[in-house]
Amino acid sequence: MTETQKKFRRRAEARPDEVLNAALAVFVEKGYAAAKVDEVARRAGVSKGTVYLYFPSKEALIEGIVRRAVAPIALRAVPDLETFEGDPRLPITMLLTVLIQQLARPEASAVPRLVIREVMSFPFIANFYRNEVLGKVMPALIRLIERGVETGQLRPVDPELTVRSIIGPLLAHVALGELFGITPAKGLELERFLANHLDILFHGISAQPEEA
Amino acid sequence: MTETQKKFRRRAEARPDEVLNAALAVFVEKGYAAAKVDEVARRAGVSKGTVYLYFPSKEALIEGIVRRAVAPIALRAVPDLETFEGDPRLPITMLLTVLIQQLARPEASAVPRLVIREVMSFPFIANFYRNEVLGKVMPALIRLIERGVETGQLRPVDPELTVRSIIGPLLAHVALGELFGITPAKGLELERFLANHLDILFHGISAQPEEA
Amino acid sequence: MTETQKKFRRRAEARPDEVLNAALAVFVEKGYAAAKVDEVARRAGVSKGTVYLYFPSKEALIEGIVRRAVAPIALRAVPDLETFEGDPRLPITMLLTVLIQQLARPEASAVPRLVIREVMSFPFIANFYRNEVLGKVMPALIRLIERGVETGQLRPVDPELTVRSIIGPLLAHVALGELFGITPAKGLELERFLANHLDILFHGISAQPEEA
Amino acid sequence: MTETQKKFRRRAEARPDEVLNAALAVFVEKGYAAAKVDEVARRAGVSKGTVYLYFPSKEALIEGIVRRAVAPIALRAVPDLETFEGDPRLPITMLLTVLIQQLARPEASAVPRLVIREVMSFPFIANFYRNEVLGKVMPALIRLIERGVETGQLRPVDPELTVRSIIGPLLAHVALGELFGITPAKGLELERFLANHLDILFHGISAQPEEA
DNA sequence: GATGAATGAGGGTTCATTCAT
DNA sequence: GATGAATGAACCCTCATTCAT
C-alpha cells in the first residue's frame, strides 16, 4: 500500500467524522430545522449524496453528533469525583475549572449548545443526555456532596438540590454571554467569574470553622 | 350597540392576541422553524389567511410575542428592587419567589423558554431582551448588591458577577426539569429548591454576624 | 330632496363609473393579473365589498371597462368617414390627427393599451373590439380608400391592406415611445411624426399629378 | 463514454433550453402572471423542482427567454444594412421579407410577442430590448435612410421618423391578425400585404424619377 | 464508493370572494 | 347600500431524499 493510498484510506475512514463536524457547525449556527443538508455537505467537502451514504437521514446527523460526544470532558471527571476522598471543595473546583475552560472553546461547547437548543424537538436527545451524561455526572456530584455533609465538611444541605447551586451560576454566566452578549465590564471574566462563584458557593456550603 | 355586536367587536379586537397565544404555544412546542402557520391558525380558531391579516409574516409572530411580553412579572419588581432600603436579602427572596412561581406556570414561562430557544436565530430577540428586560432587571439587582456590600450587610462580593449566583441555580433547576425531565425525588421541589438555594446563597454572601 | 341628498345620490349613481376608472388605472399600470381588487377599491375610494356590489368578479371589471369605452373618439369619426365625398386625404388627415391627440392623453389611451395588453388572455376582448370598434372603423376606412381609387385620386392600392399603412406607423410610433421609451431627438415629436408620416403616405398612395 | 451516457449528458445540457422553451410557450399563451411554474415544468417534461434547479425564480425564466433571443433573425441583418452601398430600397425589402417570414412562424414570433406583452411589467425587458435589439437595428435603418437621402435616391424625409413608416404597417398587420383575428379576405396575405406595403412605401419615399 | 441531477411533498404567502354586521 | 374581517384555494419556492451514472 502506497503512501497515497494510505492517505486516501485514512480520509475515507474519517469521512463520517468530517460530516458530523460539518453538521455540528451548521446546526449550532442555524438551528437544526433551518440547517440544510446541502450546506453540511459543502462544509464537509463532500457531495450531498455522500452524506446520505453514511447517515440515513438528516435526523441521524444530530443523533450521530450527540452519540459521538458521549464522552465529553466532563465525563472523564466522573471517576475522579467518584473516588475522591478528601475535601469535596477540591474536586468541585476542578470540575468547574474544566467545565468553564471547555465552554470557552467554541468547538467544545458546540454539542452542549446544540443539545440545549434542540432537546425539546428530539426526545431522543433528552433521553440520551439524561442517561449518558447527566445521569452519570450528577449522581457523582451528589454523592460527593453527601460525603461532604457526612464528614462534616459541608453544612447539611440537600445534595440533590445543591448540584443546581454548583452548576447554575456557570450556566447563567454562559447564557448571558453567549445568548445575549452580556459580559461583565472588567475583562478576565472567566477567571473572575469562577473566583466569585466559588467564593460564594464555598462560603455558602462549608461548615463553619470551629472557632467561629 | 347591541350585546351581540359588543361580543363580536370584542372578539375582533382580541384576534391578534389570540393568534399570538396560539403561535406561542406552537413555537414552544415545536420550535419556530418546525412550526406551521397552519397549526397556529388552527389553534387560534381562525383560518391561515386571518393570521396574515394581523401579522405580515411568520417571523412577525415571534416578534409580536416577544414585544407583547415586554412587561413580564419580573419587570414589575424592578421599582421595588430599585427603591428598597433595608436588608437586600428580603427583595432577593421575593424576586426569586415570584420568578419561581412564574416559571412553574407554563403560560408564564413560555416566553422565556421561547426566547432562550430561538435567540440564536433571531438577533432581534437578543437585542430586545437585552435592552428591555435584562438591561433593566440586572442593573437593579446589581445596585441592590452594591448597596448591601456598602452597608456591610453583604460580604465584599463582585455585584455584577454575583447576579449569576442568584439566578443561575434557578436556571439550572428549570433547565434540568423542563429540558431533561430531571426532578428531585421527594416532591415539593420548588419550595425545597428555593429554600436550599437561598440557604446556600445567603450563607455565601452574608457578612459574618460577629463582623457585622 | 335637499342639495346634500342630491349630491349623495349623484355620487351613488357614479360609483360603478368610479370603480371602473380606478380599475382601468390599476390594470394599465400593473396588468390585469397582477392588479389587486384591494387597490382598485382603494383608488375608487370605496371598500372592497363595494366593488363586488357592482361587479360580480374581477373579470367583470375588465369587461365593464371595455364595454364602457365602446364609443371611443375614433368611432365618432366613422359617420364622417362614411359620408365624406371629396379628397380622401382630408378625412385621413383628420382621423390620424384626432387619434394621435387622443393617444397622447393617458386617460384616452388607457383603454386601447389595456386592450392590446390583455386581449390574448380574454377572448371576449378580441371579439368585442373586433365587432364594435375595428369592425366599424376599418370598413369605413376601406370604403374611403376604395372611393379614392375609384375616383382616381389614389393609385390602385389594395384598400384592405392599405389600412395597415395608414395606422401602422402611428402604432409603431406609440409603441416605441410608450413601451421602450424611444422617442426622436428633436422634440415636437407628435406633430413632426404626423407630418412625416402623412408626407410619405400621401406620396405613396396619391395618383401622380399628371395622371390624375 | 457510451452512447447512453452521451444521450443523457446531452439531455442534461439541454435542460435549461427545454425549460425556457416551455416557459416561453406558457407565457405567450397565458401571460406571465397567469402562467404557473407547474405547467412550465410539465411542458418541459421535468418536475417543478428541476425548473428551480436551473432558474432561481419565475422571473428569471422571462429574463432567460429574452436574453437567449438576443440574436434574433433581425439582428443578423444589421451588418448587411450597415455596409450596404446601393439602392436602399433593396435592403429594406430584404429586411421586411425576412421579418414577415419570421413573424409568420409562431416559434420565431413568440419572443417579440412576449416582449410586447410583458414589457410594461418588467422594466428589465424594456432596457434590454432597447439596448440590444432596437438600439442596434434602428440606427442601422436610420443611417440607411440618411444615405439614401444624401445620394438623392430618397426624398428628404426625416430618417428617424421614417423608420416608423417602414416597420409600422408590418406591426399593424401582425397585430390585427394575431390579436384580433382580422385578416384580409383573399389569402396569400403575407405576400400581398408586403407587396402593397412596399408599393406604397417606395412610392412614398423615393425621389421622383427625372422624367416624371 | 461518490456524485449531483431530479424529484415532489410541503410550507409560507397572496388574494379573489363571501357575508355578518 | 356599504363595510372589512374572514376565508381557503392556489401559487411560488424549498429542501430532504433518491438513484442512475
XYZ file of N, CA and C in Angstrom, chain B:
636
model
N -75.302 50.169 20.484
C -74.585 48.903 20.181
C -75.181 47.746 20.979
N -75.550 46.685 20.293
C -76.190 45.568 20.997
C -75.148 44.682 21.662
N -75.668 43.806 22.503
C -74.764 42.860 23.174
C -73.989 42.022 22.140
N -74.754 41.579 21.140
C -74.132 40.748 20.111
C -72.980 41.486 19.441
N -73.280 42.713 19.078
C -72.226 43.487 18.435
C -71.025 43.613 19.345
N -71.314 43.899 20.605
C -70.203 44.064 21.531
C -69.347 42.798 21.572
N -70.051 41.664 21.642
C -69.291 40.422 21.715
C -68.409 40.252 20.470
N -69.009 40.511 19.307
C -68.217 40.333 18.100
C -67.063 41.325 18.051
N -67.371 42.562 18.388
C -66.317 43.553 18.397
C -65.185 43.116 19.330
N -65.616 42.662 20.504
C -64.623 42.222 21.453
C -63.748 41.125 20.849
N -64.395 40.165 20.225
C -63.625 39.085 19.614
C -62.631 39.628 18.596
N -63.156 40.500 17.737
C -62.293 41.015 16.682
C -61.080 41.721 17.262
N -61.303 42.477 18.301
C -60.180 43.177 18.898
C -59.185 42.217 19.545
N -59.697 41.089 19.993
C -58.827 40.148 20.703
C -58.077 39.242 19.737
N -58.437 39.282 18.461
C -57.822 38.373 17.499
C -56.295 38.339 17.527
N -55.660 39.470 17.388
C -54.196 39.401 17.348
C -53.636 38.713 18.586
N -54.255 38.999 19.719
C -53.792 38.377 20.954
C -53.993 36.869 20.924
N -55.126 36.462 20.414
C -55.382 35.021 20.350
C -54.408 34.338 19.397
N -54.112 35.020 18.319
C -53.159 34.444 17.369
C -51.780 34.328 18.021
N -51.389 35.357 18.731
C -50.080 35.302 19.394
C -50.050 34.191 20.441
N -51.153 34.021 21.164
C -51.185 32.933 22.143
C -50.981 31.586 21.458
N -51.689 31.401 20.371
C -51.561 30.135 19.654
C -50.144 29.968 19.119
N -49.602 31.040 18.555
C -48.243 30.965 17.998
C -47.246 30.631 19.101
N -47.412 31.255 20.232
C -46.505 30.984 21.348
C -46.540 29.506 21.717
N -47.746 28.984 21.809
C -47.884 27.574 22.182
C -47.194 26.671 21.164
N -47.433 26.929 19.893
C -46.857 26.065 18.852
C -45.338 26.233 18.796
N -44.882 27.470 18.880
C -43.440 27.714 18.802
C -42.713 27.029 19.957
N -43.277 27.110 21.138
C -42.623 26.486 22.285
C -42.613 24.973 22.118
N -43.696 24.473 21.545
C -43.815 23.019 21.430
C -42.875 22.461 20.357
N -42.865 23.116 19.196
C -42.143 22.537 18.068
C -40.860 23.278 17.707
N -40.709 24.454 18.228
C -39.629 25.302 17.727
C -40.147 26.113 16.564
N -39.592 27.310 16.419
C -40.103 28.217 15.389
C -40.045 27.599 14.002
N -38.893 27.075 13.634
C -38.717 26.626 12.254
C -39.645 25.469 11.916
N -39.885 24.594 12.859
C -40.713 23.418 12.587
C -42.200 23.712 12.758
N -42.521 24.869 13.296
C -43.930 25.208 13.496
C -44.563 25.589 12.165
N -45.806 25.255 11.985
C -46.502 25.591 10.747
C -47.558 26.659 11.020
N -47.602 27.626 10.149
C -48.591 28.691 10.307
C -49.991 28.093 10.316
N -50.159 27.044 9.558
C -51.443 26.350 9.549
C -51.864 25.949 10.948
N -50.934 25.406 11.695
C -51.304 24.939 13.027
C -51.546 26.111 13.966
N -50.760 27.162 13.810
C -51.020 28.353 14.616
C -52.452 28.810 14.389
N -52.850 28.872 13.121
C -54.196 29.322 12.798
C -55.231 28.385 13.407
N -55.012 27.108 13.251
C -55.981 26.143 13.767
C -56.157 26.313 15.270
N -55.029 26.453 15.982
C -55.147 26.592 17.431
C -55.805 27.901 17.834
N -55.611 28.909 16.997
C -56.249 30.188 17.323
C -57.719 30.177 16.896
N -58.127 29.105 16.247
C -59.511 29.012 15.811
C -59.836 29.906 14.638
N -58.823 30.238 13.855
C -59.064 31.066 12.669
C -58.424 30.389 11.462
N -58.609 31.003 10.306
C -58.005 30.431 9.116
C -56.601 30.989 8.933
N -55.857 30.335 8.073
C -54.492 30.768 7.833
C -54.458 32.218 7.351
N -55.418 32.560 6.502
C -55.454 33.920 5.991
C -55.587 34.959 7.097
N -56.307 34.612 8.126
C -56.521 35.571 9.216
C -55.227 35.871 9.952
N -54.384 34.873 10.062
C -53.089 35.122 10.698
C -52.358 36.220 9.939
N -52.401 36.121 8.614
C -51.689 37.108 7.796
C -52.442 38.434 7.712
N -53.667 38.438 8.206
C -54.411 39.695 8.278
C -53.813 40.581 9.370
N -53.290 39.946 10.391
C -52.791 40.708 11.532
C -51.270 40.747 11.620
N -50.638 39.769 11.013
C -49.175 39.731 11.076
C -48.636 39.496 9.670
N -47.691 40.299 9.258
C -47.265 40.240 7.855
C -46.447 39.004 7.518
N -45.961 38.301 8.502
C -45.150 37.128 8.198
C -45.068 36.247 9.433
N -44.571 35.058 9.227
C -44.384 34.153 10.353
C -43.406 34.761 11.356
N -42.389 35.402 10.837
C -41.402 35.982 11.741
C -42.027 37.076 12.596
N -42.992 37.794 12.029
C -43.638 38.853 12.811
C -44.366 38.274 14.014
N -44.721 37.001 13.948
C -45.395 36.385 15.092
C -44.451 36.293 16.281
N -43.242 35.840 16.027
C -42.315 35.694 17.147
C -41.933 37.067 17.678
N -41.838 38.031 16.799
C -41.541 39.379 17.261
C -42.705 39.915 18.091
N -43.908 39.670 17.620
C -45.080 40.103 18.367
C -45.143 39.477 19.742
N -44.804 38.205 19.811
C -44.824 37.511 21.099
C -43.851 38.168 22.069
N -42.661 38.415 21.593
C -41.635 38.958 22.477
C -41.992 40.383 22.901
N -42.486 41.173 21.952
C -42.846 42.546 22.293
C -43.987 42.596 23.297
N -44.967 41.758 23.070
C -46.127 41.795 23.956
C -45.752 41.464 25.387
N -44.724 40.637 25.536
C -44.340 40.185 26.874
C -43.339 41.128 27.512
N -43.221 42.320 26.938
C -42.221 43.275 27.425
C -42.296 43.468 28.927
N -43.511 43.468 29.437
C -43.649 43.765 30.861
C -43.887 42.492 31.657
N -42.915 41.614 31.671
C -43.133 40.356 32.399
C -43.148 40.647 33.888
N -43.592 39.649 34.611
C -43.709 39.812 36.061
C -42.412 40.374 36.629
N -41.314 39.833 36.182
C -40.025 40.250 36.721
C -39.841 41.764 36.662
N -40.302 42.353 35.554
C -40.077 43.785 35.385
C -40.780 44.606 36.452
N -41.948 44.105 36.865
C -42.697 44.878 37.860
C -41.936 44.947 39.170
N -41.032 44.020 39.324
C -40.268 44.006 40.574
C -39.156 45.045 40.556
N -38.800 45.530 39.367
C -37.668 46.450 39.283
C -37.818 47.663 40.198
N -38.952 48.350 40.164
C -39.080 49.518 41.057
C -38.830 49.143 42.514
N -39.390 48.001 42.928
C -39.180 47.567 44.305
C -37.691 47.373 44.578
N -37.034 46.702 43.641
C -35.604 46.463 43.818
C -34.838 47.780 43.913
N -35.264 48.720 43.081
C -34.533 49.979 42.998
C -34.645 50.786 44.287
N -35.833 50.810 44.865
C -36.081 51.727 45.978
C -35.898 51.081 47.342
N -35.682 49.775 47.318
C -35.614 49.093 48.606
C -34.414 49.568 49.421
N -34.645 49.742 50.735
C -33.602 50.345 51.563
C -32.952 49.363 52.541
N -33.730 48.404 53.022
C -33.236 47.576 54.121
C -32.348 46.414 53.698
N -32.486 45.297 54.346
C -31.678 44.095 54.100
C -31.894 43.594 52.675
N -30.876 43.566 51.840
C -31.063 43.149 50.442
C -31.550 41.715 50.308
N -31.388 40.912 51.338
C -31.826 39.527 51.210
C -33.341 39.406 51.089
N -34.046 40.376 51.626
C -35.504 40.330 51.544
C -35.981 40.469 50.084
N -35.582 41.524 49.389
C -36.042 41.601 47.983
C -35.508 40.468 47.113
N -34.337 39.976 47.390
C -33.845 38.826 46.610
C -34.768 37.632 46.816
N -35.147 37.402 48.052
C -36.075 36.312 48.340
C -37.388 36.513 47.595
N -37.859 37.726 47.657
C -39.131 37.994 46.981
C -39.015 37.804 45.470
N -37.943 38.328 44.901
C -37.758 38.186 43.451
C -37.715 36.722 43.040
N -36.904 35.951 43.749
C -36.788 34.540 43.372
C -38.102 33.799 43.597
N -38.804 34.180 44.659
C -40.094 33.534 44.897
C -41.053 33.801 43.746
N -41.120 35.061 43.342
C -42.012 35.400 42.227
C -41.562 34.681 40.955
N -40.271 34.728 40.681
C -39.755 34.100 39.456
C -40.104 32.619 39.416
N -39.861 31.957 40.512
C -40.065 30.509 40.505
C -41.532 30.160 40.400
N -42.379 31.010 40.962
C -43.810 30.765 40.815
C -44.225 30.946 39.366
N -43.654 31.957 38.730
C -43.991 32.181 37.330
C -43.483 31.041 36.456
N -42.269 30.650 36.695
C -41.693 29.602 35.850
C -42.435 28.285 36.013
N -43.134 28.150 37.145
C -43.897 26.918 37.342
C -45.172 26.927 36.514
N -45.604 28.111 36.112
C -46.833 28.211 35.302
C -46.435 28.182 33.835
N -46.847 27.170 33.125
C -46.406 27.038 31.719
C -46.687 28.286 30.891
N -47.858 28.909 31.093
C -48.157 30.092 30.275
C -47.139 31.191 30.525
N -46.757 31.334 31.799
C -45.857 32.432 32.140
C -44.426 32.146 31.711
N -44.065 30.883 31.695
C -42.671 30.570 31.366
C -42.471 30.341 29.876
N -43.563 30.376 29.128
C -43.445 30.054 27.708
C -42.557 31.053 26.992
N -42.747 32.333 27.233
C -41.961 33.330 26.516
C -40.476 33.205 26.841
N -40.094 33.144 28.118
C -38.660 32.959 28.367
C -38.107 31.710 27.701
N -38.877 30.649 27.704
C -38.390 29.433 27.047
C -38.214 29.649 25.553
N -39.185 30.311 24.959
C -39.083 30.597 23.531
C -37.868 31.479 23.251
N -37.686 32.468 24.100
C -36.559 33.382 23.914
C -35.239 32.617 23.949
N -35.097 31.770 24.929
C -33.841 31.016 25.043
C -33.653 30.110 23.839
N -34.772 29.550 23.384
C -34.672 28.585 22.297
C -34.327 29.237 20.955
N -34.876 30.400 20.725
C -34.762 30.982 19.383
C -33.833 32.185 19.314
N -33.267 32.542 20.431
C -32.494 33.786 20.444
C -31.325 33.750 19.454
N -30.780 32.569 19.234
C -29.649 32.494 18.310
C -30.085 32.745 16.859
N -31.315 32.415 16.551
C -31.768 32.552 15.172
C -32.324 33.943 14.865
N -32.688 34.669 15.914
C -33.303 35.977 15.686
C -32.571 37.050 16.486
N -31.602 37.660 15.862
C -30.837 38.691 16.580
C -31.731 39.730 17.229
N -32.872 39.958 16.598
C -33.797 40.918 17.195
C -34.141 40.550 18.638
N -34.342 39.268 18.879
C -34.743 38.849 20.219
C -33.648 39.157 21.231
N -32.429 38.855 20.861
C -31.334 39.134 21.792
C -31.277 40.622 22.108
N -31.346 41.435 21.083
C -31.299 42.879 21.313
C -32.452 43.334 22.192
N -33.616 42.896 21.810
C -34.801 43.356 22.528
C -34.759 42.932 23.992
N -34.432 41.689 24.223
C -34.396 41.206 25.611
C -33.285 41.877 26.397
N -32.167 42.070 25.721
C -31.062 42.729 26.416
C -31.463 44.158 26.801
N -32.126 44.835 25.885
C -32.472 46.222 26.156
C -33.625 46.364 27.136
N -34.662 45.553 26.933
C -35.903 45.801 27.656
C -36.028 45.001 28.939
N -35.423 43.851 29.009
C -35.638 43.016 30.195
C -34.356 42.912 31.008
N -33.383 42.238 30.449
C -32.152 42.025 31.223
C -31.482 43.356 31.555
N -31.530 44.280 30.613
C -30.893 45.571 30.836
C -31.535 46.372 31.948
N -32.713 45.974 32.360
C -33.359 46.697 33.458
C -33.303 45.922 34.763
N -33.539 44.613 34.663
C -33.559 43.819 35.891
C -32.151 43.689 36.461
N -31.194 43.386 35.592
C -29.847 43.148 36.121
C -29.227 44.381 36.783
N -29.292 45.553 36.195
C -28.730 46.715 36.898
C -29.375 46.942 38.260
N -30.699 46.717 38.327
C -31.363 46.904 39.616
C -30.809 45.926 40.642
N -30.649 44.696 40.211
C -30.097 43.687 41.114
C -28.660 44.054 41.520
N -27.910 44.490 40.541
C -26.511 44.829 40.813
C -26.418 45.957 41.844
N -27.261 46.964 41.675
C -27.211 48.068 42.639
C -27.642 47.620 44.019
N -28.609 46.700 44.039
C -29.060 46.160 45.325
C -27.895 45.502 46.056
N -27.134 44.721 45.302
C -25.996 44.041 45.927
C -24.936 45.070 46.330
N -24.709 46.028 45.448
C -23.735 47.069 45.787
C -24.085 47.749 47.111
N -25.348 48.097 47.246
C -25.745 48.754 48.494
C -25.542 47.829 49.678
N -25.851 46.529 49.478
C -25.652 45.573 50.574
C -24.193 45.488 50.969
N -23.326 45.523 49.976
C -21.898 45.463 50.287
C -21.465 46.745 50.997
N -21.964 47.866 50.503
C -21.591 49.150 51.103
C -22.046 49.251 52.558
N -23.242 48.758 52.830
C -23.754 48.851 54.211
C -23.181 47.763 55.090
N -22.393 46.868 54.527
C -21.783 45.838 55.350
C -22.688 44.651 55.609
N -23.867 44.663 54.993
C -24.728 43.500 55.203
C -24.248 42.311 54.390
N -23.568 42.589 53.275
C -23.046 41.505 52.449
C -21.525 41.553 52.441
N -20.963 40.398 52.220
C -19.512 40.325 52.092
C -19.103 41.067 50.806
N -17.836 41.383 50.674
C -17.416 42.175 49.516
C -17.350 41.354 48.230
N -18.513 40.934 47.773
C -18.574 40.173 46.517
C -18.650 41.127 45.336
N -18.373 40.580 44.145
C -18.493 41.389 42.923
C -19.972 41.437 42.532
N -20.589 42.599 42.573
C -22.050 42.651 42.354
C -22.444 42.126 40.973
N -21.693 42.512 39.974
C -22.047 42.120 38.607
C -22.036 40.595 38.453
N -21.033 39.975 39.018
C -20.908 38.523 38.858
C -21.817 37.761 39.805
N -22.122 38.363 40.903
C -22.961 37.692 41.890
C -24.389 37.502 41.381
N -24.785 38.377 40.471
C -26.100 38.191 39.856
C -26.228 36.777 39.311
N -25.139 36.251 38.741
C -25.174 34.895 38.187
C -25.373 33.840 39.267
N -24.909 34.133 40.465
C -25.098 33.186 41.560
C -26.505 33.232 42.106
N -27.196 34.329 41.855
C -28.562 34.457 42.353
C -29.547 33.767 41.408
N -29.420 34.051 40.123
C -30.399 33.484 39.200
C -29.955 32.156 38.587
N -28.659 31.887 38.576
C -28.147 30.681 37.942
C -28.763 29.396 38.467
N -28.756 29.179 39.760
C -29.336 27.927 40.266
C -30.791 27.750 39.843
N -31.512 28.864 39.788
C -32.898 28.778 39.328
C -32.947 28.295 37.877
N -32.089 28.880 37.081
C -31.998 28.485 35.674
C -31.688 26.992 35.552
N -30.715 26.550 36.333
C -30.325 25.138 36.276
C -31.480 24.235 36.701
N -32.183 24.661 37.734
C -33.296 23.861 38.220
C -34.377 23.717 37.146
N -34.702 24.832 36.530
C -35.734 24.790 35.492
C -35.255 23.990 34.292
N -34.013 24.210 33.887
C -33.496 23.506 32.721
C -33.490 21.994 32.939
N -32.999 21.583 34.084
C -32.972 20.151 34.363
C -34.368 19.557 34.319
N -35.323 20.269 34.891
C -36.681 19.747 34.915
C -37.350 19.806 33.560
N -37.280 20.955 32.930
C -38.049 21.144 31.714
C -37.414 20.441 30.515
N -36.098 20.563 30.410
C -35.444 20.030 29.216
C -35.155 18.542 29.334
N -34.756 18.129 30.527
C -34.305 16.735 30.654
C -35.182 15.887 31.562
N -36.212 16.494 32.106
C -37.091 15.717 32.959
C -36.420 15.227 34.229
N -35.426 15.953 34.657
C -34.731 15.552 35.882
C -35.244 16.391 37.047
N -35.977 15.728 37.952
C -36.506 16.437 39.113
C -36.091 15.691 40.366
N -35.912 16.426 41.436
C -35.546 15.760 42.690
C -36.645 14.796 43.104
N -36.249 13.831 43.883
C -37.150 12.725 44.163
C -38.329 13.090 45.058
N -38.097 13.910 46.065
C -39.061 13.938 47.170
C -40.343 14.732 46.952
N -40.488 15.440 45.880
C -41.675 16.278 45.727
C -41.483 17.620 46.410
N -42.527 18.461 46.297
C -42.411 19.810 46.861
C -41.160 20.502 46.326
N -40.786 20.134 45.122
C -39.480 20.572 44.621
C -39.260 22.069 44.687
N -40.232 22.815 44.216
C -39.977 24.238 44.089
C -39.649 24.876 45.427
N -40.480 24.581 46.409
C -40.229 25.186 47.723
C -38.901 24.696 48.284
N -38.705 23.418 48.202
C -37.477 22.864 48.756
C -36.265 23.395 48.001
N -36.379 23.467 46.674
C -35.250 24.007 45.913
C -34.961 25.442 46.332
N -35.999 26.246 46.401
C -35.786 27.650 46.731
C -35.171 27.785 48.125
N -35.653 26.995 49.059
C -35.110 27.061 50.418
C -33.629 26.687 50.409
N -33.296 25.641 49.698
C -31.882 25.199 49.658
C -31.010 26.246 48.966
N -31.535 26.774 47.860
C -30.769 27.775 47.122
C -30.528 29.012 47.999
N -31.570 29.502 48.648
C -31.416 30.714 49.460
C -30.527 30.441 50.663
N -30.657 29.276 51.178
C -29.809 28.901 52.319
C -28.336 29.012 51.946
N -28.003 28.400 50.825
C -26.600 28.447 50.386
C -26.212 29.861 49.972
N -27.074 30.486 49.192
C -26.754 31.827 48.696
C -26.513 32.794 49.852
N -27.412 32.786 50.816
C -27.290 33.780 51.883
C -26.125 33.450 52.810
N -25.903 32.168 53.039
C -24.680 31.821 53.767
C -23.459 32.273 52.979
N -23.604 32.256 51.673
C -22.452 32.567 50.835
C -22.158 34.036 50.708
N -23.181 34.846 50.786
C -22.930 36.269 50.537
C -23.071 37.146 51.784
N -23.707 36.618 52.824
C -23.906 37.470 54.008
C -22.595 37.661 54.755
N -22.447 38.859 55.288
C -21.299 39.108 56.164
C -21.468 38.292 57.438
N -20.356 37.913 58.039
C -20.434 37.124 59.273
C -21.082 37.952 60.374
N -21.928 37.321 61.168
C -22.611 38.054 62.246
C -21.637 38.848 63.110
N -20.563 38.174 63.597
C -19.704 38.882 64.555
C -19.000 40.075 63.917
N -18.719 39.947 62.609
C -18.072 41.073 61.936
C -19.028 42.242 61.761
N -20.280 41.916 61.506
C -21.249 42.948 61.144
C -21.434 43.979 62.257
